[in-house]
PDB file of C-alpha atoms in Angstrom:
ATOM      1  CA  UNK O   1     -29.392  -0.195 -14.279  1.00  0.00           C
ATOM      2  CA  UNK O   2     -28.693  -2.634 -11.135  1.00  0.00           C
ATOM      3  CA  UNK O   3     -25.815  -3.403 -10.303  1.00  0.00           C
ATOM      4  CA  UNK O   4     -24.141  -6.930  -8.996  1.00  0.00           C
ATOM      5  CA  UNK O   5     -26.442  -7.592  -5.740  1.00  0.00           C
ATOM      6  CA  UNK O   6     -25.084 -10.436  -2.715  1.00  0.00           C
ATOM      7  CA  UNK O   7     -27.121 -11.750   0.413  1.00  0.00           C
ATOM      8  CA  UNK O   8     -27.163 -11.886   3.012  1.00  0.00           C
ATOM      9  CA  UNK O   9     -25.075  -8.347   3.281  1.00  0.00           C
ATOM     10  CA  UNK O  10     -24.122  -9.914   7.042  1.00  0.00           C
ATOM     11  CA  UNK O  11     -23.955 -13.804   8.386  1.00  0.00           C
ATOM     12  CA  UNK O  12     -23.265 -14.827  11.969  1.00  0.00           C
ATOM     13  CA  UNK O  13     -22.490 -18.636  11.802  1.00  0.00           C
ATOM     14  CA  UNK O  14     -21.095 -20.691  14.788  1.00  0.00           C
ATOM     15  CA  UNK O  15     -17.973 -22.891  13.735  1.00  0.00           C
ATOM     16  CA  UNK O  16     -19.307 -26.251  12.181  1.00  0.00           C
ATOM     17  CA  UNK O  17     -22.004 -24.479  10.203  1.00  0.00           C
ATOM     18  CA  UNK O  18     -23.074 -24.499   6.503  1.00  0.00           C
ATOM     19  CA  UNK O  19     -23.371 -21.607   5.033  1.00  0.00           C
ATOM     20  CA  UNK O  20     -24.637 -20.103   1.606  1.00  0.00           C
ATOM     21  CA  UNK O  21     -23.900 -16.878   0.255  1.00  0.00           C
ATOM     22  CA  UNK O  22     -25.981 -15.569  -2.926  1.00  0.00           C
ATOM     23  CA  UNK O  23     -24.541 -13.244  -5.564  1.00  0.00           C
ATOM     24  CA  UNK O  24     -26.796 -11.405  -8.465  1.00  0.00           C
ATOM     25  CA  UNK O  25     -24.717 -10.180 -11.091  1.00  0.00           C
ATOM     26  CA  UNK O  26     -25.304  -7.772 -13.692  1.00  0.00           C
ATOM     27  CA  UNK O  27     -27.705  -9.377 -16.231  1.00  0.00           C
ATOM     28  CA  UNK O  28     -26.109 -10.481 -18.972  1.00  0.00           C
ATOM     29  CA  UNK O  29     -22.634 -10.458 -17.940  1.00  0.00           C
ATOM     30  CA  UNK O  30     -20.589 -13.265 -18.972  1.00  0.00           C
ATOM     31  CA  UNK O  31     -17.727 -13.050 -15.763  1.00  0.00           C
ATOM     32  CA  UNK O  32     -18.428 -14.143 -12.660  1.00  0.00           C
ATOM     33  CA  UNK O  33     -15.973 -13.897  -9.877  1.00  0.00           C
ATOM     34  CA  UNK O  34     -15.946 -14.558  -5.859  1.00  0.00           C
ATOM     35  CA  UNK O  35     -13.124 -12.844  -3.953  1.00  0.00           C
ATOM     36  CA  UNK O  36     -12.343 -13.441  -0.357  1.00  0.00           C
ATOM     37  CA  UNK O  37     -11.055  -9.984   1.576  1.00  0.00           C
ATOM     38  CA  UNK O  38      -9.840 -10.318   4.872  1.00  0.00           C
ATOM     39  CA  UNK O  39      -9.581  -7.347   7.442  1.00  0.00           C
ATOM     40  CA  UNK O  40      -7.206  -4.381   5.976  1.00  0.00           C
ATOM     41  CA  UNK O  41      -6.215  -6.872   2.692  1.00  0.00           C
ATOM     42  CA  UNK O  42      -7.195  -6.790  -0.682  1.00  0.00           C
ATOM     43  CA  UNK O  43      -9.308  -9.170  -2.511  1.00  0.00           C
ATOM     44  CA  UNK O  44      -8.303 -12.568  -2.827  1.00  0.00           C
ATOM     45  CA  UNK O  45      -9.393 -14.654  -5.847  1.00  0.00           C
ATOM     46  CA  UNK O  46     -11.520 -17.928  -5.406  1.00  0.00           C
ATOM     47  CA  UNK O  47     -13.163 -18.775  -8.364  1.00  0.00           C
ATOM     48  CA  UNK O  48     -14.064 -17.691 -11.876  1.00  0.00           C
ATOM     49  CA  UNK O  49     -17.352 -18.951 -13.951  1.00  0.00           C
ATOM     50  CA  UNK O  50     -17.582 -17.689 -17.729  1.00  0.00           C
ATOM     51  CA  UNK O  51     -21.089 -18.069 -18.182  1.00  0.00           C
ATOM     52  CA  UNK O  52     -22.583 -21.711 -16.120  1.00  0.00           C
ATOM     53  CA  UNK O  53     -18.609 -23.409 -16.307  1.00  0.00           C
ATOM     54  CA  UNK O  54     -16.419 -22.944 -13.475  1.00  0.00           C
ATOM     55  CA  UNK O  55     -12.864 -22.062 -15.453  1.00  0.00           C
ATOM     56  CA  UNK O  56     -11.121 -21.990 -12.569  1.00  0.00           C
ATOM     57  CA  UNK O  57     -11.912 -22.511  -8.683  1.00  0.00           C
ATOM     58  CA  UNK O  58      -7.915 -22.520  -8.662  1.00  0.00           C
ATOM     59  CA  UNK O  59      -8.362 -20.037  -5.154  1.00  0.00           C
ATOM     60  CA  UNK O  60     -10.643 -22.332  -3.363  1.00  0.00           C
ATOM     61  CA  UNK O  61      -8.646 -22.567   0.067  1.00  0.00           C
ATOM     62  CA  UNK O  62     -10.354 -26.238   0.765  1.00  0.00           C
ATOM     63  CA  UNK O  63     -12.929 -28.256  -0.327  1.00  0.00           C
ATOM     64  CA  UNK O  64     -15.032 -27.514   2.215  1.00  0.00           C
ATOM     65  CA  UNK O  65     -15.445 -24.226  -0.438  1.00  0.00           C
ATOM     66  CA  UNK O  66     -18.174 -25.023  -3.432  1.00  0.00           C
ATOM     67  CA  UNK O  67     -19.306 -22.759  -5.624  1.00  0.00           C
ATOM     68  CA  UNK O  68     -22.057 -23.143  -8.236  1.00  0.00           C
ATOM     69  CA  UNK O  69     -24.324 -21.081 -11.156  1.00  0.00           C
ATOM     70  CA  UNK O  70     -26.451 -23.294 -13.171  1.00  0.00           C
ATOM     71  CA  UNK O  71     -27.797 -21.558 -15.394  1.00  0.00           C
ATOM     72  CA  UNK O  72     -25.225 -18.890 -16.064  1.00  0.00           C
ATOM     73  CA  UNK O  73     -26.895 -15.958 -13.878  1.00  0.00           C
ATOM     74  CA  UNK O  74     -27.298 -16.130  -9.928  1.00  0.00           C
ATOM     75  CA  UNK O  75     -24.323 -17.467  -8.260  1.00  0.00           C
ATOM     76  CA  UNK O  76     -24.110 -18.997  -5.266  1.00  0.00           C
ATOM     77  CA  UNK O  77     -21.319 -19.787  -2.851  1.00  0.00           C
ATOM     78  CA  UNK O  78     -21.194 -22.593   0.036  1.00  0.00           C
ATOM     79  CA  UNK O  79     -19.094 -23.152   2.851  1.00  0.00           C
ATOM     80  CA  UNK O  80     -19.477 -26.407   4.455  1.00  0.00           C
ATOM     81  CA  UNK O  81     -18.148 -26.700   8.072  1.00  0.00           C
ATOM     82  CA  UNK O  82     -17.455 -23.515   8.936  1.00  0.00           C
ATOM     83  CA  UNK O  83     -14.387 -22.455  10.783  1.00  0.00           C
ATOM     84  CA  UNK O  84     -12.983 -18.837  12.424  1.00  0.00           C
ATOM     85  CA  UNK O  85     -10.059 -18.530   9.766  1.00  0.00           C
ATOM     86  CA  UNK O  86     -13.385 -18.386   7.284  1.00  0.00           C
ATOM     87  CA  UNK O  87     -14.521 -15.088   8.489  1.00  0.00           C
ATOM     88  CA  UNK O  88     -13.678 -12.566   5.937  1.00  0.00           C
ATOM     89  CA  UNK O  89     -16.059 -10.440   3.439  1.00  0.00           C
ATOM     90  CA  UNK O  90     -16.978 -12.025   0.745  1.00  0.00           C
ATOM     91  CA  UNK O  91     -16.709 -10.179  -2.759  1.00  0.00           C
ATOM     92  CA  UNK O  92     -18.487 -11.222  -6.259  1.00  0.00           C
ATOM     93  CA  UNK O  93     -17.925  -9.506  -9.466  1.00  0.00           C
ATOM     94  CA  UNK O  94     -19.010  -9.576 -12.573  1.00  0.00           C
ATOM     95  CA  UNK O  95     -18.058  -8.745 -16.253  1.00  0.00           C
ATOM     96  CA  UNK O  96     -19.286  -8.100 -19.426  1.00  0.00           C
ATOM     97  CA  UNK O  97     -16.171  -9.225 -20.918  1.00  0.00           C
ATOM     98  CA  UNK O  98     -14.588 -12.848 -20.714  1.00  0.00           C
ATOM     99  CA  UNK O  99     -11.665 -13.260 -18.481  1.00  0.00           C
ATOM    100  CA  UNK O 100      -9.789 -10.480 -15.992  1.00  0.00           C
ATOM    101  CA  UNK O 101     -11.084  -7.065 -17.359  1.00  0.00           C
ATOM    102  CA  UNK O 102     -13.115  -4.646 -16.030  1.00  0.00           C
ATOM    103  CA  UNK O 103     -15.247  -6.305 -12.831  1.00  0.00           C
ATOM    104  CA  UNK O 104     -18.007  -4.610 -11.303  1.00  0.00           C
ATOM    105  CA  UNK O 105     -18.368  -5.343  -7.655  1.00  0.00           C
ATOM    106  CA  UNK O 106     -21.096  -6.234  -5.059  1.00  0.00           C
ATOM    107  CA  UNK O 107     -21.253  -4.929  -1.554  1.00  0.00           C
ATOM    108  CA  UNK O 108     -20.322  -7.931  -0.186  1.00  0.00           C
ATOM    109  CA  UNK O 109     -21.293 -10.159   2.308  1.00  0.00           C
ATOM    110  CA  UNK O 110     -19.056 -10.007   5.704  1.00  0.00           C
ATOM    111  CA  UNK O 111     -18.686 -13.336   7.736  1.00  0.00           C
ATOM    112  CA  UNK O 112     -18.349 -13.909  11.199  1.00  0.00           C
ATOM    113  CA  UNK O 113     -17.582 -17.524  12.543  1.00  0.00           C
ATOM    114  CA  UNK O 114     -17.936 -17.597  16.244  1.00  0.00           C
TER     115      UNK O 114
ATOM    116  CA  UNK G   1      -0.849 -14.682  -1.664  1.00  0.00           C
ATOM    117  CA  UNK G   2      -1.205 -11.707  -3.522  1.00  0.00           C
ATOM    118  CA  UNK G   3       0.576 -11.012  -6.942  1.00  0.00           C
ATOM    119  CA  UNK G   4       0.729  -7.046  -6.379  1.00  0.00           C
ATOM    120  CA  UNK G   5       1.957  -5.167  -3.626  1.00  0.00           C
ATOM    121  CA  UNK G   6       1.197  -1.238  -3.476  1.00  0.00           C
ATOM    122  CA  UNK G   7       3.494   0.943  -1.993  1.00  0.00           C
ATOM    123  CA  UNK G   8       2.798   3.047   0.713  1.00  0.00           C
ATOM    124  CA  UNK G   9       0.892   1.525   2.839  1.00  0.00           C
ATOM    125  CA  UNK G  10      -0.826   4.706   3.860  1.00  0.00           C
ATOM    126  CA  UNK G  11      -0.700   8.357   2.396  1.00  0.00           C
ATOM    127  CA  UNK G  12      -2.108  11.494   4.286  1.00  0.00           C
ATOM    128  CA  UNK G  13      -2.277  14.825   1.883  1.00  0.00           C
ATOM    129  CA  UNK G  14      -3.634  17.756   1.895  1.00  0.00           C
ATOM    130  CA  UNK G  15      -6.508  18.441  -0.303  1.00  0.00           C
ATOM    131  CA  UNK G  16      -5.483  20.127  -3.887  1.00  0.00           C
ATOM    132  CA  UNK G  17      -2.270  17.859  -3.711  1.00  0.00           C
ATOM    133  CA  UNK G  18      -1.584  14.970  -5.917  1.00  0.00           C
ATOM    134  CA  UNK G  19      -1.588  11.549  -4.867  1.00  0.00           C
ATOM    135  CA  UNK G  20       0.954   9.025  -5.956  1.00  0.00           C
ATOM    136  CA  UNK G  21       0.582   5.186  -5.814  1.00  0.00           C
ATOM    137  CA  UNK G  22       2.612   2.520  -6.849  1.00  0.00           C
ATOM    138  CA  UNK G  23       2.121  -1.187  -7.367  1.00  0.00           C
ATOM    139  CA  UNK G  24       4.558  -4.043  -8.235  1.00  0.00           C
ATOM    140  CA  UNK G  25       3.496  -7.223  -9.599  1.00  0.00           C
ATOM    141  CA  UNK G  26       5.623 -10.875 -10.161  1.00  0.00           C
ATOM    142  CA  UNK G  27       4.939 -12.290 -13.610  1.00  0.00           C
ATOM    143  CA  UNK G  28       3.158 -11.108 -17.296  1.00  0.00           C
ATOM    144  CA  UNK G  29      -0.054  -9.629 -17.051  1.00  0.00           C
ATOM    145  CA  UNK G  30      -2.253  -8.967 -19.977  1.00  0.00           C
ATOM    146  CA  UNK G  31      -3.666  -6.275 -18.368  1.00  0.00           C
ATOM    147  CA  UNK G  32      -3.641  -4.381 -14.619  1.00  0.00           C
ATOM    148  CA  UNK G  33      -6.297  -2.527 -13.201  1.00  0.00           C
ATOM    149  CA  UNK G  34      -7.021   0.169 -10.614  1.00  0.00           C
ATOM    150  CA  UNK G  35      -9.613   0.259  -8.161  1.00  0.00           C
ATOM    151  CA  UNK G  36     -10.648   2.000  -5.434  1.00  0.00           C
ATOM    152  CA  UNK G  37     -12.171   1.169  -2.226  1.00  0.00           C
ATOM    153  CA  UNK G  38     -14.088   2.662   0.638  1.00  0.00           C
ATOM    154  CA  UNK G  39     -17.195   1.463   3.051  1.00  0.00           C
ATOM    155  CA  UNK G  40     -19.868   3.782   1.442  1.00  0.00           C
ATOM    156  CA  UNK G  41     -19.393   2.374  -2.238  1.00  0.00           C
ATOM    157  CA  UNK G  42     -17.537  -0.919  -2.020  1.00  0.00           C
ATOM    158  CA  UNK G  43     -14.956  -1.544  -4.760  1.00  0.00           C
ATOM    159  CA  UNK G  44     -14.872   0.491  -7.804  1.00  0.00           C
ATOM    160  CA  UNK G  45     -13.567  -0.002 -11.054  1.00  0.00           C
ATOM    161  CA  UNK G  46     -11.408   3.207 -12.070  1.00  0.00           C
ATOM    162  CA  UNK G  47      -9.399   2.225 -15.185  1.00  0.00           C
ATOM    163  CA  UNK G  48      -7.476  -0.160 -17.216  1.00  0.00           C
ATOM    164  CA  UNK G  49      -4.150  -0.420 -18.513  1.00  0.00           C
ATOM    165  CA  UNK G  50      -3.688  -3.147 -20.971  1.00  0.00           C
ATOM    166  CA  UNK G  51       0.083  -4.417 -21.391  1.00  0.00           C
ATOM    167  CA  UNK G  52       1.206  -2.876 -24.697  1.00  0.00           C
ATOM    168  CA  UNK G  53       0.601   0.497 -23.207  1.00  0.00           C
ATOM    169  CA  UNK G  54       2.719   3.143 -21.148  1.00  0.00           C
ATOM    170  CA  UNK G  55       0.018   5.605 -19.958  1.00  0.00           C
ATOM    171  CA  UNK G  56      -3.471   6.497 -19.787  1.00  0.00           C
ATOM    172  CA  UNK G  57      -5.478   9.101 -18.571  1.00  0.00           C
ATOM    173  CA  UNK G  58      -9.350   9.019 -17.243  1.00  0.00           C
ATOM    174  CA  UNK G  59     -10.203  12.931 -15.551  1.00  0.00           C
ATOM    175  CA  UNK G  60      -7.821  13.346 -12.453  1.00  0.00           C
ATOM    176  CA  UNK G  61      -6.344  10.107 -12.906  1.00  0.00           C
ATOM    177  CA  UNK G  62      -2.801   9.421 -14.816  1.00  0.00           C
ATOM    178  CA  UNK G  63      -1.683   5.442 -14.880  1.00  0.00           C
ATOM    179  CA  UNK G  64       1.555   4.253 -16.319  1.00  0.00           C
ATOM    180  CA  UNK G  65       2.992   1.101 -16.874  1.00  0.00           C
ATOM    181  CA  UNK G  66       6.441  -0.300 -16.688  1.00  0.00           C
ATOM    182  CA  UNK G  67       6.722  -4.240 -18.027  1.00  0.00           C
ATOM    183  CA  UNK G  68      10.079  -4.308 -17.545  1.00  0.00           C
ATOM    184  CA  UNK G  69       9.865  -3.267 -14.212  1.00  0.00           C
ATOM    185  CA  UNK G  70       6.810  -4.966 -13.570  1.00  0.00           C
ATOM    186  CA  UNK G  71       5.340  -2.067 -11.952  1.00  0.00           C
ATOM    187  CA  UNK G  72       2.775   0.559 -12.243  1.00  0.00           C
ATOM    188  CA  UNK G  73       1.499   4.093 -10.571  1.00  0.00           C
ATOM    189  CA  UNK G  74      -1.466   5.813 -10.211  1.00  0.00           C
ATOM    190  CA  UNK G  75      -1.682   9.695 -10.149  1.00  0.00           C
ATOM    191  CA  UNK G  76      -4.530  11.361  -8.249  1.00  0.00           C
ATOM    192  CA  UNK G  77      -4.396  14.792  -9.420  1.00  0.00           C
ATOM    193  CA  UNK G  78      -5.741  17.878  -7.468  1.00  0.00           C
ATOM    194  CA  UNK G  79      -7.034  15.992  -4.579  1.00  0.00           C
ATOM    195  CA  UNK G  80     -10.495  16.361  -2.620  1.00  0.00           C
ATOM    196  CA  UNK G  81     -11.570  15.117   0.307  1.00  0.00           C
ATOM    197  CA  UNK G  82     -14.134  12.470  -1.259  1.00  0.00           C
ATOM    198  CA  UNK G  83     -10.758  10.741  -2.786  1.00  0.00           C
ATOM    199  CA  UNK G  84     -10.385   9.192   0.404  1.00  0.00           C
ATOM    200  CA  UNK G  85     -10.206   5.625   0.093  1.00  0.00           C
ATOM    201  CA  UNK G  86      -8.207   2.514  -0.561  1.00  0.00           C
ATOM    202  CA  UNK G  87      -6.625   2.352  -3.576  1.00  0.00           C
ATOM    203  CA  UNK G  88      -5.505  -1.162  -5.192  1.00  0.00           C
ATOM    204  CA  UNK G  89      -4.043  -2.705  -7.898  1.00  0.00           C
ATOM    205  CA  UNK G  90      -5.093  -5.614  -9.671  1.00  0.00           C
ATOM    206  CA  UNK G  91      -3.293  -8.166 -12.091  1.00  0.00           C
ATOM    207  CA  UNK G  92      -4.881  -9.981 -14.953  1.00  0.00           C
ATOM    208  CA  UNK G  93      -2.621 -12.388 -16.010  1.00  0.00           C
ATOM    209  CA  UNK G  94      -3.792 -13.646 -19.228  1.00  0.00           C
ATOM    210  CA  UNK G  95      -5.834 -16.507 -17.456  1.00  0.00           C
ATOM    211  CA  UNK G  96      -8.849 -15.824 -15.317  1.00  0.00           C
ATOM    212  CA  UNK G  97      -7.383 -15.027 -12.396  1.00  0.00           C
ATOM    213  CA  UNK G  98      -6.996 -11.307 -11.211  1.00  0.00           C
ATOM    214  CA  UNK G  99      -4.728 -11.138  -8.433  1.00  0.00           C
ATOM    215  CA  UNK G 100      -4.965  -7.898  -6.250  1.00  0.00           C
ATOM    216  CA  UNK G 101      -2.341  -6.316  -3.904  1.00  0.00           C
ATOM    217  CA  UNK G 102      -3.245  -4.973  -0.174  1.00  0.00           C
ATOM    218  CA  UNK G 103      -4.248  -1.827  -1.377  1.00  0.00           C
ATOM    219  CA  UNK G 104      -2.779   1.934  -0.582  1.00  0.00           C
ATOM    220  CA  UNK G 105      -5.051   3.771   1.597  1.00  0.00           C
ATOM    221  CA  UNK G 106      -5.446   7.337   1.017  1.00  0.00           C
ATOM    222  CA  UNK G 107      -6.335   9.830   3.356  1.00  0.00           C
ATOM    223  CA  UNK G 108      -7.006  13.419   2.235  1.00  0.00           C
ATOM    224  CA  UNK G 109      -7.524  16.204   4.616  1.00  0.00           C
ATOM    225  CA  UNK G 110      -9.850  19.446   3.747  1.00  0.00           C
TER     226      UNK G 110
END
């Protein structure tokens, strides 16, 4: 079956921006995760949704990060006011199972800020 | 920050060698997880450890667990070339959040 899809797969955004980043997980999976990766790192948590309720947005580095999925599917992520330190790949996952088990990933969406 | 931290850094083997990664974490974990990582396929679940167990095996692959140490390995047995990748560890610690180290990356020459 599909897998978890994201778009754009690449975004070019000068500093001051708003950008929106889309993430299509596996149907019916209950998890939904975004992870920030920066160059030769691993994955660093943002925010979990179990089904349309944000848990925990606990790895939000500011609040100029928003993340959303209203009706428990599509996800979508938002950075207002784009700066440099934002550009990173951005990861979503998703799980069949509630909570930190097995996540299947997207390809990702990688972020330049110029 | 990052809960785990995988250790090395880098690894360069032969191919038909094993492969031997470790990861150390910082508080209880309900479960840790491997992955693996490279530009063709993106990030890759490979298998699952929950807490209350010590080893377990998926093909090549051999995990174990230490709680008291807080630490874990993964064994890549008989190594080919398409292993090449990074490798990282990942946290669950009983919340939502999965915390992943910086990853081992693997190089294995034919």
């Amino acid at each position: 079956g599909a897998g978890v899809s994201q778009s754009p797969r690449y975004k070019v955004a000068k500093r001051g921006q708003d950008v929106a980043l889309r993430c299509d997980p596996i149907s019916g999976h209950v998890s939904l995760f975004w992870y920030q990766q920066a160059l030769g790192q691993g994955p660093e948590f943002l925010t979990y949704f179990q089904n349309e309720a944000q848990l925990d947005k606990s790895g939000l580095p500011s609040d100029r990060f928003f993340a959303e999925r209203p009706e428990g599917s599509v996800s979508t992520l938002k950075i207002q006011r784009t700066q440099q330190e934002d550009s990173a790949v951005y990861l979503c996952a998703s799980g069949i199972r509630r909570g930190g088990y097995e996540q299947y990933f997207g390809p990702g969406t990688r972020l330049t800020v110029t | 920050s990052q809960q785990g931290e995988e250790d090395p850094q880098a690894l360069s083997i032969q191919e038909g060698e094993n492969a031997t990664m470790n990861c150390s974490y910082k508080t209880s974990i309900n479960n840790l997880q491997w992955y693996r990582q490279n530009s063709g396929r993106g990030l890759v679940h490979l298998i699952l450890i929950r807490s209350n167990e010590r080893e377990k095996h998926s093909g090549r692959l051999r995990v174990t667990l230490d709680t008291s140490k807080k630490s874990s390995s993964l064994l890549i047995t008989a190594s080919r070339a398409a292993d090449t990748a990074s490798y990282f560890c990942a946290a669950a610690a009983g919340g939502f959040k999965t915390i992943f180290g910086a990853g081992t990356r693997l190089f294995v020459k034919a």
